[in-house]
């Protein structure tokens, strides 16, 4: 490449990026997690971009032993033989990532999703998924508070 121009962005480890507050719109590279982080001029650590692998993380749940839901979960395929209750982590812990559930049970076992803390699912404390039913929930906010619960998508 005879006329290539190289662009070098600020970079640092996850710990260094977490303590950095860049200019509004500035992008830095988190070299620990291999992702871009966008700064807003006031939030230490900025906002990490999602990698494709983050968006496609799927996991199967067959028993209560496969719980709890973890931060990297995005899609949960639930295949249980008896009824199961799942505590859904608070919306503020999801960093804006939605969470999808699909009850793929061949039996008649239902799955009850229960909101944690003061969170709700569009005002409901819990949601029941019959076999074959699916649901996606996404953290929502009012533009001031980080998260106020989940909206059903």
MMTF fields as JSON, N, C-alpha, C and O atoms, coordinates in Angstrom:
{
  "mmtfVersion": "1.0.0",
  "mmtfProducer": "UNKNOWN",
  "numBonds": 611,
  "numAtoms": 612,
  "numGroups": 153,
  "numChains": 1,
  "numModels": 1,
  "chainsPerModel": [1],
  "groupsPerChain": [153],
  "chainIdList": ["A"],
  "bondAtomList": [4, 2, 8, 6, 12, 10, 16, 14, 20, 18, 24, 22, 28, 26, 32, 30, 36, 34, 40, 38, 44, 42, 48, 46, 52, 50, 56, 54, 60, 58, 64, 62, 68, 66, 72, 70, 76, 74, 80, 78, 84, 82, 88, 86, 92, 90, 96, 94, 100, 98, 104, 102, 108, 106, 112, 110, 116, 114, 120, 118, 124, 122, 128, 126, 132, 130, 136, 134, 140, 138, 144, 142, 148, 146, 152, 150, 156, 154, 160, 158, 164, 162, 168, 166, 172, 170, 176, 174, 180, 178, 184, 182, 188, 186, 192, 190, 196, 194, 200, 198, 204, 202, 208, 206, 212, 210, 216, 214, 220, 218, 224, 222, 228, 226, 232, 230, 236, 234, 240, 238, 244, 242, 248, 246, 252, 250, 256, 254, 260, 258, 264, 262, 268, 266, 272, 270, 276, 274, 280, 278, 284, 282, 288, 286, 292, 290, 296, 294, 300, 298, 304, 302, 308, 306, 312, 310, 316, 314, 320, 318, 324, 322, 328, 326, 332, 330, 336, 334, 340, 338, 344, 342, 348, 346, 352, 350, 356, 354, 360, 358, 364, 362, 368, 366, 372, 370, 376, 374, 380, 378, 384, 382, 388, 386, 392, 390, 396, 394, 400, 398, 404, 402, 408, 406, 412, 410, 416, 414, 420, 418, 424, 422, 428, 426, 432, 430, 436, 434, 440, 438, 444, 442, 448, 446, 452, 450, 456, 454, 460, 458, 464, 462, 468, 466, 472, 470, 476, 474, 480, 478, 484, 482, 488, 486, 492, 490, 496, 494, 500, 498, 504, 502, 508, 506, 512, 510, 516, 514, 520, 518, 524, 522, 528, 526, 532, 530, 536, 534, 540, 538, 544, 542, 548, 546, 552, 550, 556, 554, 560, 558, 564, 562, 568, 566, 572, 570, 576, 574, 580, 578, 584, 582, 588, 586, 592, 590, 596, 594, 600, 598, 604, 602, 608, 606],
  "bondOrderList": [1, 1, 1, 1, 1, 1, 1, 1, 1, 1, 1, 1, 1, 1, 1, 1, 1, 1, 1, 1, 1, 1, 1, 1, 1, 1, 1, 1, 1, 1, 1, 1, 1, 1, 1, 1, 1, 1, 1, 1, 1, 1, 1, 1, 1, 1, 1, 1, 1, 1, 1, 1, 1, 1, 1, 1, 1, 1, 1, 1, 1, 1, 1, 1, 1, 1, 1, 1, 1, 1, 1, 1, 1, 1, 1, 1, 1, 1, 1, 1, 1, 1, 1, 1, 1, 1, 1, 1, 1, 1, 1, 1, 1, 1, 1, 1, 1, 1, 1, 1, 1, 1, 1, 1, 1, 1, 1, 1, 1, 1, 1, 1, 1, 1, 1, 1, 1, 1, 1, 1, 1, 1, 1, 1, 1, 1, 1, 1, 1, 1, 1, 1, 1, 1, 1, 1, 1, 1, 1, 1, 1, 1, 1, 1, 1, 1, 1, 1, 1, 1, 1, 1],
  "groupList": [{"groupName": "UNK", "atomNameList": ["N", "CA", "C", "O"], "elementList": ["N", "C", "C", "O"], "formalChargeList": [0, 0, 0, 0], "bondAtomList": [1, 0, 2, 1, 3, 2], "bondOrderList": [1, 1, 2], "singleLetterCode": "X", "chemCompType": "L-PEPTIDE LINKING"}],
  "groupTypeList": [0, 0, 0, 0, 0, 0, 0, 0, 0, 0, 0, 0, 0, 0, 0, 0, 0, 0, 0, 0, 0, 0, 0, 0, 0, 0, 0, 0, 0, 0, 0, 0, 0, 0, 0, 0, 0, 0, 0, 0, 0, 0, 0, 0, 0, 0, 0, 0, 0, 0, 0, 0, 0, 0, 0, 0, 0, 0, 0, 0, 0, 0, 0, 0, 0, 0, 0, 0, 0, 0, 0, 0, 0, 0, 0, 0, 0, 0, 0, 0, 0, 0, 0, 0, 0, 0, 0, 0, 0, 0, 0, 0, 0, 0, 0, 0, 0, 0, 0, 0, 0, 0, 0, 0, 0, 0, 0, 0, 0, 0, 0, 0, 0, 0, 0, 0, 0, 0, 0, 0, 0, 0, 0, 0, 0, 0, 0, 0, 0, 0, 0, 0, 0, 0, 0, 0, 0, 0, 0, 0, 0, 0, 0, 0, 0, 0, 0, 0, 0, 0, 0, 0, 0],
  "groupIdList": [1, 2, 3, 4, 5, 6, 7, 8, 9, 10, 11, 12, 13, 14, 15, 16, 17, 18, 19, 20, 21, 22, 23, 24, 25, 26, 27, 28, 29, 30, 31, 32, 33, 34, 35, 36, 37, 38, 39, 40, 41, 42, 43, 44, 45, 46, 47, 48, 49, 50, 51, 52, 53, 54, 55, 56, 57, 58, 59, 60, 61, 62, 63, 64, 65, 66, 67, 68, 69, 70, 71, 72, 73, 74, 75, 76, 77, 78, 79, 80, 81, 82, 83, 84, 85, 86, 87, 88, 89, 90, 91, 92, 93, 94, 95, 96, 97, 98, 99, 100, 101, 102, 103, 104, 105, 106, 107, 108, 109, 110, 111, 112, 113, 114, 115, 116, 117, 118, 119, 120, 121, 122, 123, 124, 125, 126, 127, 128, 129, 130, 131, 132, 133, 134, 135, 136, 137, 138, 139, 140, 141, 142, 143, 144, 145, 146, 147, 148, 149, 150, 151, 152, 153],
  "secStructList": [7, 7, 1, 7, 7, 7, 7, 7, 7, 3, 3, 3, 7, 2, 2, 2, 2, 2, 6, 7, 7, 7, 7, 6, 6, 7, 3, 3, 3, 3, 6, 6, 6, 6, 3, 3, 3, 3, 7, 7, 1, 1, 1, 6, 6, 7, 3, 3, 7, 7, 7, 2, 2, 2, 2, 6, 7, 3, 3, 3, 3, 7, 1, 4, 4, 4, 7, 1, 7, 7, 6, 6, 7, 7, 3, 3, 3, 3, 7, 7, 1, 1, 7, 3, 3, 3, 3, 3, 7, 7, 4, 4, 4, 4, 6, 6, 7, 7, 3, 3, 3, 3, 3, 7, 7, 1, 1, 1, 7, 7, 3, 3, 3, 3, 3, 7, 6, 6, 7, 7, 5, 6, 6, 5, 1, 3, 3, 3, 3, 7, 6, 6, 7, 3, 3, 3, 3, 3, 3, 7, 7, 7, 1, 1, 1, 1, 7, 7, 7, 3, 3, 3, 7],
  "xCoordList": [0.835, 0.0, 0.876, 1.472, 0.944, 1.816, 1.25, 2.014, -0.075, -0.658, -1.491, -2.361, -1.245, -2.026, -1.716, -0.581, -2.734, -2.575, -2.925, -3.962, -2.068, -2.294, -2.991, -2.633, -3.983, -4.691, -4.39, -4.613, -3.894, -3.594, -4.501, -4.535, -5.24, -6.124, -5.466, -4.57, -5.923, -5.459, -5.831, -6.838, -5.028, -5.288, -4.76, -3.925, -5.274, -4.809, -5.513, -6.44, -5.073, -5.701, -7.101, -7.464, -7.883, -9.242, -9.212, -10.057, -8.254, -8.146, -7.816, -8.362, -6.931, -6.573, -7.755, -8.02, -8.461, -9.618, -10.722, -11.388, -10.912, -11.956, -11.743, -12.704, -10.493, -10.202, -10.055, -9.758, -10.255, -10.038, -11.35, -12.337, -11.362, -12.503, -12.004, -11.271, -12.41, -11.964, -12.926, -13.975, -12.554, -13.399, -14.658, -14.669, -15.707, -16.957, -16.708, -16.17, -17.113, -16.937, -15.586, -15.374, -14.671, -13.359, -13.514, -14.309, -12.76, -12.778, -11.417, -10.394, -11.398, -10.15, -10.25, -11.346, -9.118, -9.073, -8.75, -7.73, -9.626, -9.401, -8.607, -9.158, -7.314, -6.448, -6.624, -6.182, -7.26, -7.53, -8.683, -8.601, -9.755, -10.97, -11.123, -12.112, -10.153, -10.164, -11.468, -12.161, -11.787, -12.99, -12.776, -11.905, -13.589, -13.567, -14.448, -15.462, -14.044, -14.803, -15.023, -14.068, -16.278, -16.621, -16.775, -17.428, -16.173, -16.214, -17.286, -17.599, -17.845, -18.855, -18.406, -19.186, -17.152, -16.633, -16.846, -16.295, -17.644, -17.886, -17.935, -17.832, -18.087, -18.212, -16.875, -16.349, -16.328, -15.076, -15.291, -16.263, -14.394, -14.505, -15.258, -15.088, -16.087, -16.847, -17.824, -18.286, -18.137, -19.131, -18.538, -18.26, -18.351, -17.721, -18.67, -19.867, -18.127, -18.934, -19.033, -18.139, -20.118, -20.318, -19.616, -19.611, -19.033, -18.476, -19.573, -20.518, -19.456, -20.452, -20.644, -21.772, -19.565, -19.667, -20.525, -21.216, -20.485, -21.327, -22.802, -23.64, -23.103, -24.496, -25.093, -26.313, -24.253, -24.744, -24.596, -24.838, -24.203, -23.974, -25.261, -26.238, -25.258, -26.422, -26.025, -24.879, -26.999, -26.745, -28.036, -29.132, -27.891, -29.059, -29.197, -28.209, -30.436, -30.741, -31.663, -32.734, -31.231, -32.05, -32.505, -33.529, -31.731, -32.086, -31.691, -31.046, -32.083, -31.704, -30.188, -29.653, -29.493, -28.04, -27.352, -26.172, -28.082, -27.519, -27.662, -27.244, -28.245, -28.437, -27.319, -26.651, -27.083, -27.894, -27.568, -26.652, -28.355, -28.072, -26.795, -26.628, -25.899, -24.629, -24.585, -25.394, -23.641, -23.565, -23.414, -23.869, -22.784, -22.558, -23.747, -23.75, -24.752, -25.926, -26.696, -26.928, -27.092, -27.916, -29.166, -30.255, -29.009, -30.13, -30.092, -29.078, -31.209, -31.3, -32.353, -33.526, -31.927, -32.832, -33.122, -32.226, -34.367, -34.733, -35.464, -36.539, -34.863, -35.431, -35.526, -34.623, -36.629, -36.81, -37.875, -38.725, -37.811, -38.821, -39.797, -40.87, -39.425, -40.323, -40.311, -39.378, -41.341, -41.442, -40.183, -39.598, -39.79, -38.579, -38.84, -39.514, -38.308, -38.381, -36.972, -36.006, -36.869, -35.578, -35.608, -36.453, -34.668, -34.521, -33.712, -32.576, -34.293, -33.618, -32.846, -33.425, -31.542, -30.746, -31.336, -32.074, -31.011, -31.532, -31.133, -30.067, -31.99, -31.746, -30.466, -29.76, -30.164, -28.964, -27.685, -26.635, -27.748, -26.557, -26.345, -25.329, -27.275, -27.201, -26.46, -26.256, -26.052, -25.322, -26.039, -25.398, -27.366, -28.143, -28.428, -29.174, -27.852, -28.04, -29.381, -29.727, -30.138, -31.387, -31.098, -29.973, -32.121, -32.018, -33.219, -34.363, -32.951, -34.027, -34.153, -33.158, -35.398, -35.704, -36.59, -37.452, -36.374, -37.24, -37.426, -36.456, -38.687, -38.985, -39.127, -40.155, -38.093, -38.084, -38.439, -38.159, -39.051, -39.389, -40.361, -41.335, -40.076, -40.981, -42.123, -43.154, -41.926, -42.964, -43.9, -43.845, -44.743, -45.669, -45.104, -45.844, -43.813, -43.199, -43.115, -42.616, -43.61, -43.547, -42.33, -41.741, -41.977, -40.843, -41.356, -42.01, -41.058, -41.465, -40.237, -39.272, -40.276, -39.209, -39.63, -40.727, -38.763, -39.086, -38.107, -36.894, -38.63, -37.79, -37.104, -37.653, -35.896, -35.13, -35.262, -35.472, -35.132, -35.186, -36.487, -37.556, -36.414, -37.627, -37.949, -38.883, -37.187, -37.438, -38.768, -39.291, -39.298, -40.486, -40.288, -39.34, -41.189, -41.245, -42.487, -43.592, -42.305, -43.43, -44.51, -45.699, -44.089, -45.009, -45.373, -46.031, -44.971, -45.277, -44.085, -42.939, -44.349, -43.281, -42.715, -41.557, -43.536, -43.07, -43.814, -44.866, -43.246, -43.829, -43.682, -42.63, -44.73, -44.686, -44.584, -45.35, -43.618, -43.432, -43.895, -43.303, -44.944, -45.413, -44.45, -43.687, -44.467, -43.612, -43.851, -44.992, -42.774, -42.845, -42.854, -42.644, -43.094, -43.164, -41.77, -40.863, -41.627, -40.377, -40.638, -41.757, -39.605, -39.748, -38.381, -37.378, -38.34, -37.119, -37.421, -38.425, -36.54, -36.668, -35.437, -34.34, -35.623, -34.519, -34.566, -35.639, -33.406, -33.381, -33.86, -33.547, -34.615, -35.044, -34.722, -34.555, -34.636, -34.359, -35.15, -35.782, -35.107, -35.869, -34.98, -35.406, -33.746, -32.811, -32.022, -31.047, -32.431, -31.725, -31.175, -29.985, -32.062, -31.656, -31.099, -31.521, -30.142, -29.5, -30.511, -30.67, -31.202, -32.192, -33.329, -33.122, -34.521, -35.717, -36.458, -37.569, -35.881, -36.533, -36.421, -35.598, -37.269, -37.223, -38.499, -39.596, -38.333, -39.453, -39.539, -38.509, -40.73, -40.909, -40.871, -41.655, -39.957, -39.728, -40.592, -40.548],
  "yCoordList": [-1.182, 0.0, 1.241, 1.595, 1.867, 3.031, 4.274, 5.094, 4.435, 5.67, 5.434, 6.245, 4.345, 4.035, 5.025, 5.477, 5.35, 6.207, 5.402, 4.74, 5.462, 4.706, 5.584, 6.747, 5.017, 5.708, 4.981, 3.775, 5.692, 5.093, 5.735, 6.959, 4.908, 5.394, 5.205, 4.377, 5.983, 5.735, 4.314, 3.788, 3.697, 2.322, 2.088, 2.837, 1.022, 0.65, -0.61, -1.097, -1.124, -2.31, -1.956, -0.781, -2.974, -2.736, -1.845, -0.961, -2.065, -1.247, 0.202, 1.123, 0.404, 1.763, 2.472, 3.64, 1.764, 2.35, 2.674, 3.703, 1.792, 2.008, 3.303, 3.922, 3.707, 4.931, 6.161, 7.243, 6.022, 7.106, 7.767, 7.086, 9.082, 9.845, 10.65, 11.627, 10.229, 10.896, 11.988, 12.195, 12.667, 13.721, 13.113, 11.944, 13.911, 13.436, 12.959, 13.691, 11.705, 11.124, 10.467, 9.838, 10.602, 9.96, 8.445, 7.961, 7.721, 6.266, 5.769, 6.213, 4.837, 4.23, 2.72, 2.179, 2.049, 0.602, -0.056, 0.247, -0.958, -1.776, -2.991, -3.879, -3.036, -4.102, -5.413, -6.457, -5.385, -6.616, -7.38, -8.593, -6.668, -7.298, -7.164, -7.629, -6.533, -6.365, -5.761, -6.356, -4.581, -3.883, -2.38, -1.886, -1.663, -0.206, 0.308, -0.299, 1.429, 2.067, 3.524, 4.246, 3.949, 5.314, 6.158, 5.749, 7.323, 8.233, 9.31, 9.683, 9.802, 10.862, 12.165, 13.112, 12.213, 13.439, 13.539, 14.438, 12.628, 12.728, 11.387, 11.37, 10.283, 8.988, 8.252, 7.917, 8.002, 7.246, 5.856, 5.176, 5.45, 4.129, 4.124, 3.206, 5.124, 5.205, 4.06, 3.468, 3.749, 2.749, 1.768, 2.121, 0.536, -0.482, -0.931, -1.108, -1.112, -1.635, -3.153, -3.798, -3.699, -5.142, -5.813, -5.3, -6.954, -7.781, -8.729, -8.996, -9.228, -10.146, -11.334, -11.785, -11.846, -12.986, -12.641, -13.508, -11.372, -10.948, -11.021, -11.375, -10.686, -10.619, -11.995, -12.157, -12.982, -14.29, -15.355, -16.533, -14.965, -15.921, -16.666, -16.063, -17.983, -18.814, -19.869, -20.314, -20.261, -21.287, -22.051, -21.507, -23.313, -24.141, -24.307, -24.437, -24.301, -24.551, -25.754, -25.755, -26.786, -27.983, -28.224, -28.867, -27.7, -27.857, -26.583, -25.698, -26.505, -25.368, -25.299, -24.238, -26.415, -26.442, -25.633, -25.305, -25.308, -24.505, -23.009, -22.192, -22.652, -21.248, -20.827, -21.698, -19.546, -18.396, -17.902, -18.388, -16.921, -16.208, -15.406, -14.795, -15.405, -14.691, -13.5, -13.401, -12.618, -11.368, -11.582, -10.751, -12.681, -12.91, -13.58, -13.71, -14.006, -14.643, -13.649, -12.514, -14.076, -13.269, -14.035, -13.465, -15.346, -16.189, -17.458, -18.154, -17.752, -18.94, -19.878, -19.519, -21.078, -22.121, -23.007, -23.672, -23.014, -23.714, -24.999, -24.975, -26.118, -27.421, -28.21, -28.97, -28.017, -28.639, -29.728, -29.746, -30.632, -31.689, -31.425, -32.025, -30.525, -30.091, -28.569, -27.938, -27.986, -26.522, -25.932, -26.523, -24.779, -24.128, -22.639, -22.029, -22.057, -20.611, -20.046, -20.577, -18.962, -18.341, -16.894, -16.107, -16.548, -15.162, -14.413, -14.783, -13.368, -12.57, -11.445, -10.706, -11.303, -10.254, -8.866, -8.672, -7.923, -6.566, -6.001, -6.315, -5.179, -4.584, -3.755, -3.709, -3.101, -2.264, -3.083, -2.53, -4.392, -5.243, -5.748, -6.386, -5.479, -6.016, -5.098, -5.477, -3.913, -2.981, -2.736, -2.576, -2.708, -2.418, -3.616, -3.492, -4.782, -5.962, -6.631, -6.875, -6.929, -7.676, -9.136, -9.611, -9.829, -11.23, -11.957, -11.574, -13.018, -13.781, -15.156, -15.806, -15.58, -16.884, -17.639, -17.049, -18.935, -19.793, -21.089, -21.785, -21.414, -22.667, -23.741, -23.829, -24.555, -25.588, -26.957, -27.979, -26.99, -28.252, -29.07, -28.544, -30.364, -31.273, -31.689, -32.184, -31.481, -31.821, -30.624, -29.665, -30.688, -29.58, -28.638, -27.828, -28.731, -27.933, -26.456, -26.103, -25.615, -24.17, -23.585, -24.206, -22.386, -21.67, -20.317, -19.593, -19.977, -18.689, -17.8, -18.152, -16.653, -15.659, -14.668, -14.113, -14.442, -13.55, -12.387, -12.59, -11.175, -9.978, -9.849, -10.265, -9.269, -9.073, -7.632, -6.706, -7.471, -6.14, -5.44, -6.042, -4.175, -3.407, -3.452, -2.788, -4.228, -4.348, -5.043, -5.781, -4.786, -5.482, -5.787, -5.312, -6.58, -6.824, -6.088, -6.629, -4.86, -4.01, -3.98, -4.095, -3.827, -3.724, -5.037, -5.037, -6.145, -7.458, -7.962, -7.812, -8.562, -9.092, -10.388, -10.725, -11.113, -12.368, -12.637, -12.057, -13.526, -13.926, -15.439, -15.983, -16.121, -17.572, -17.907, -17.406, -18.768, -19.227, -20.678, -21.571, -20.898, -22.258, -22.904, -22.196, -24.226, -24.869, -24.288, -24.113, -23.999, -23.419, -21.904, -21.294, -21.28, -19.814, -19.208, -19.814, -18.019, -17.283, -15.847, -15.351, -15.18, -13.816, -13.144, -13.758, -11.902, -11.101, -9.905, -9.217, -9.664, -8.497, -7.625, -8.13, -6.322, -5.389, -4.345, -3.831, -4.018, -2.962, -1.653, -1.343, -0.89, 0.419, 1.478, 1.175, 2.717, 3.829, 5.035, 5.031, 6.068, 7.28, 8.406, 9.558, 8.071, 9.079, 9.722, 10.428, 9.488, 10.031, 8.884, 8.842, 7.951, 6.799, 5.719, 5.584, 4.945, 3.914, 2.895, 2.722, 2.214, 1.223, 1.219, 1.335, 1.084, 1.078, -0.248, -0.352, -1.228, -2.516, -2.971, -2.471, -3.937, -4.51, -4.201, -4.161, -3.991, -3.897, -5.189, -5.756, -5.66, -6.848, -6.428, -5.586, -7.017, -6.629, -7.466, -7.294],
  "zCoordList": [0.0, 0.0, 0.0, 1.017, -1.1, -1.237, -0.566, -0.057, -0.554, -0.02, 1.241, 1.557, 1.964, 3.162, 4.274, 4.428, 5.037, 6.194, 7.438, 7.486, 8.428, 9.657, 10.69, 10.878, 11.35, 12.424, 13.728, 13.831, 14.705, 16.002, 17.043, 17.173, 17.789, 18.838, 20.205, 20.366, 21.18, 22.542, 22.904, 22.429, 23.738, 24.117, 25.525, 26.032, 26.142, 27.47, 27.943, 27.295, 29.058, 29.634, 30.121, 30.185, 30.463, 30.957, 32.189, 32.331, 33.079, 34.289, 33.95, 34.557, 32.991, 32.593, 31.938, 32.222, 31.064, 30.384, 31.4, 31.287, 32.395, 33.412, 34.189, 34.645, 34.34, 35.076, 34.202, 34.709, 32.908, 31.96, 31.573, 31.292, 31.559, 31.047, 29.856, 30.012, 28.675, 27.458, 27.029, 27.639, 25.989, 25.428, 24.811, 24.425, 24.725, 24.137, 22.712, 21.881, 22.443, 21.12, 20.89, 19.853, 21.837, 21.694, 21.826, 22.632, 21.042, 21.075, 21.508, 20.988, 22.472, 22.931, 22.761, 22.609, 22.786, 22.61, 23.947, 24.565, 24.39, 25.583, 25.113, 24.463, 25.438, 24.936, 25.698, 25.221, 26.871, 27.62, 26.993, 26.797, 26.681, 26.157, 24.646, 24.079, 23.996, 22.54, 22.028, 21.202, 22.528, 22.077, 22.133, 22.848, 21.363, 21.377, 22.51, 22.852, 23.08, 24.152, 23.751, 23.462, 23.734, 23.346, 24.609, 25.569, 24.591, 25.737, 25.535, 24.405, 26.652, 26.558, 27.206, 27.309, 27.64, 28.24, 29.728, 30.362, 30.323, 31.761, 32.503, 33.73, 31.804, 32.465, 32.458, 31.396, 33.651, 33.74, 33.149, 33.477, 32.294, 31.67, 30.367, 29.564, 30.128, 28.883, 28.699, 29.675, 27.458, 27.117, 26.114, 24.968, 26.564, 25.724, 24.622, 24.85, 23.438, 22.337, 22.481, 23.029, 21.985, 22.052, 20.88, 19.761, 21.154, 20.088, 19.625, 20.368, 18.429, 17.894, 18.817, 19.016, 19.381, 20.293, 21.512, 22.046, 21.956, 23.077, 22.72, 23.549, 21.493, 21.067, 20.789, 20.822, 20.518, 20.123, 21.197, 20.931, 22.41, 23.488, 23.82, 24.265, 23.6, 23.907, 24.916, 24.961, 25.726, 26.721, 26.96, 26.826, 27.316, 27.622, 29.123, 29.845, 29.576, 30.981, 31.027, 30.421, 31.758, 31.879, 33.311, 33.54, 34.295, 35.709, 36.452, 35.89, 37.71, 38.541, 38.717, 39.04, 38.509, 38.604, 37.514, 37.637, 36.443, 35.351, 35.611, 34.79, 36.736, 37.104, 38.044, 38.602, 38.246, 37.865, 36.453, 35.79, 36.029, 34.788, 35.017, 36.073, 34.04, 34.177, 33.212, 32.29, 33.441, 32.675, 31.175, 30.39, 30.759, 29.332, 28.639, 27.415, 29.401, 28.789, 27.935, 28.351, 26.738, 25.847, 25.445, 25.374, 25.178, 24.775, 25.604, 25.652, 26.258, 27.097, 26.537, 26.428, 26.183, 25.724, 26.924, 27.445, 27.358, 28.583, 28.225, 27.626, 28.601, 28.288, 29.593, 29.944, 30.298, 31.605, 31.553, 30.664, 32.521, 32.611, 33.75, 33.804, 34.662, 35.734, 35.773, 35.276, 36.362, 36.433, 37.079, 37.987, 36.599, 37.095, 37.252, 36.422, 38.315, 38.53, 38.357, 38.905, 37.589, 37.308, 37.78, 37.35, 38.677, 39.121, 38.071, 37.776, 37.513, 36.484, 37.178, 37.975, 36.888, 37.524, 37.258, 36.291, 38.108, 37.94, 36.583, 36.052, 36.042, 34.725, 34.721, 33.714, 35.84, 35.883, 35.761, 35.435, 36.017, 35.899, 34.474, 34.202, 33.56, 32.199, 31.229, 30.075, 31.658, 30.78, 29.46, 28.421, 29.499, 28.3, 27.418, 26.447, 27.728, 26.88, 27.145, 28.302, 26.106, 26.283, 26.607, 26.457, 27.049, 27.422, 26.841, 27.082, 26.066, 25.43, 26.073, 26.393, 26.254, 26.827, 25.843, 25.193, 25.74, 24.924, 25.698, 25.998, 26.021, 26.704, 25.64, 24.968, 25.49, 24.466, 25.042, 24.416, 26.225, 26.887, 26.042, 25.503, 25.94, 25.233, 26.156, 25.701, 27.457, 28.441, 28.617, 27.848, 29.617, 29.894, 30.955, 31.514, 31.236, 32.29, 31.902, 30.833, 32.788, 32.551, 33.261, 34.146, 32.852, 33.425, 33.908, 33.158, 35.163, 35.715, 35.838, 36.516, 35.184, 35.287, 36.361, 36.301, 37.346, 38.454, 38.461, 38.416, 38.518, 38.537, 39.894, 40.915, 39.903, 41.131, 41.62, 40.837, 42.931, 43.527, 43.215, 43.316, 42.837, 42.516, 41.021, 40.571, 40.252, 38.811, 38.536, 39.371, 37.343, 36.856, 35.378, 34.753, 34.836, 33.4, 32.908, 32.951, 32.444, 32.048, 33.129, 32.831, 34.38, 35.503, 36.16, 37.2, 35.591, 36.164, 36.978, 36.554, 38.151, 38.996, 38.43, 38.675, 37.672, 37.082, 35.785, 35.517, 34.989, 33.709, 33.609, 33.942, 33.153, 32.988, 31.506, 30.683, 31.183, 29.807, 29.708, 30.314, 28.95, 28.683, 27.689, 27.033, 27.565, 26.568, 25.173, 24.745, 24.487, 23.154, 23.146, 22.097, 24.299, 24.37, 24.505, 25.074, 23.977, 24.079, 24.484, 24.357, 24.973, 25.452, 25.431, 25.795, 25.013, 25.107, 25.986, 25.8, 26.946, 27.822, 27.627, 27.391, 27.726, 27.553, 28.657, 28.971, 29.259, 30.269, 29.664, 28.515, 30.433, 29.936, 30.977, 32.159, 30.525, 31.427, 30.983, 29.927, 31.806, 31.493, 30.986, 30.917, 30.631, 30.149, 31.27, 31.014, 32.518, 33.675, 34.514, 34.829, 34.872, 35.668, 34.758, 33.609, 35.279, 34.465, 33.978, 32.77, 34.887, 34.493, 35.488, 36.696, 34.966, 35.812, 35.767, 36.286, 35.174, 35.023, 33.584, 32.818, 33.226, 31.886, 31.106, 31.664, 29.838, 28.934, 28.144, 27.78, 27.875, 27.061, 25.611, 25.175, 24.869, 23.47, 22.555, 21.336]
}
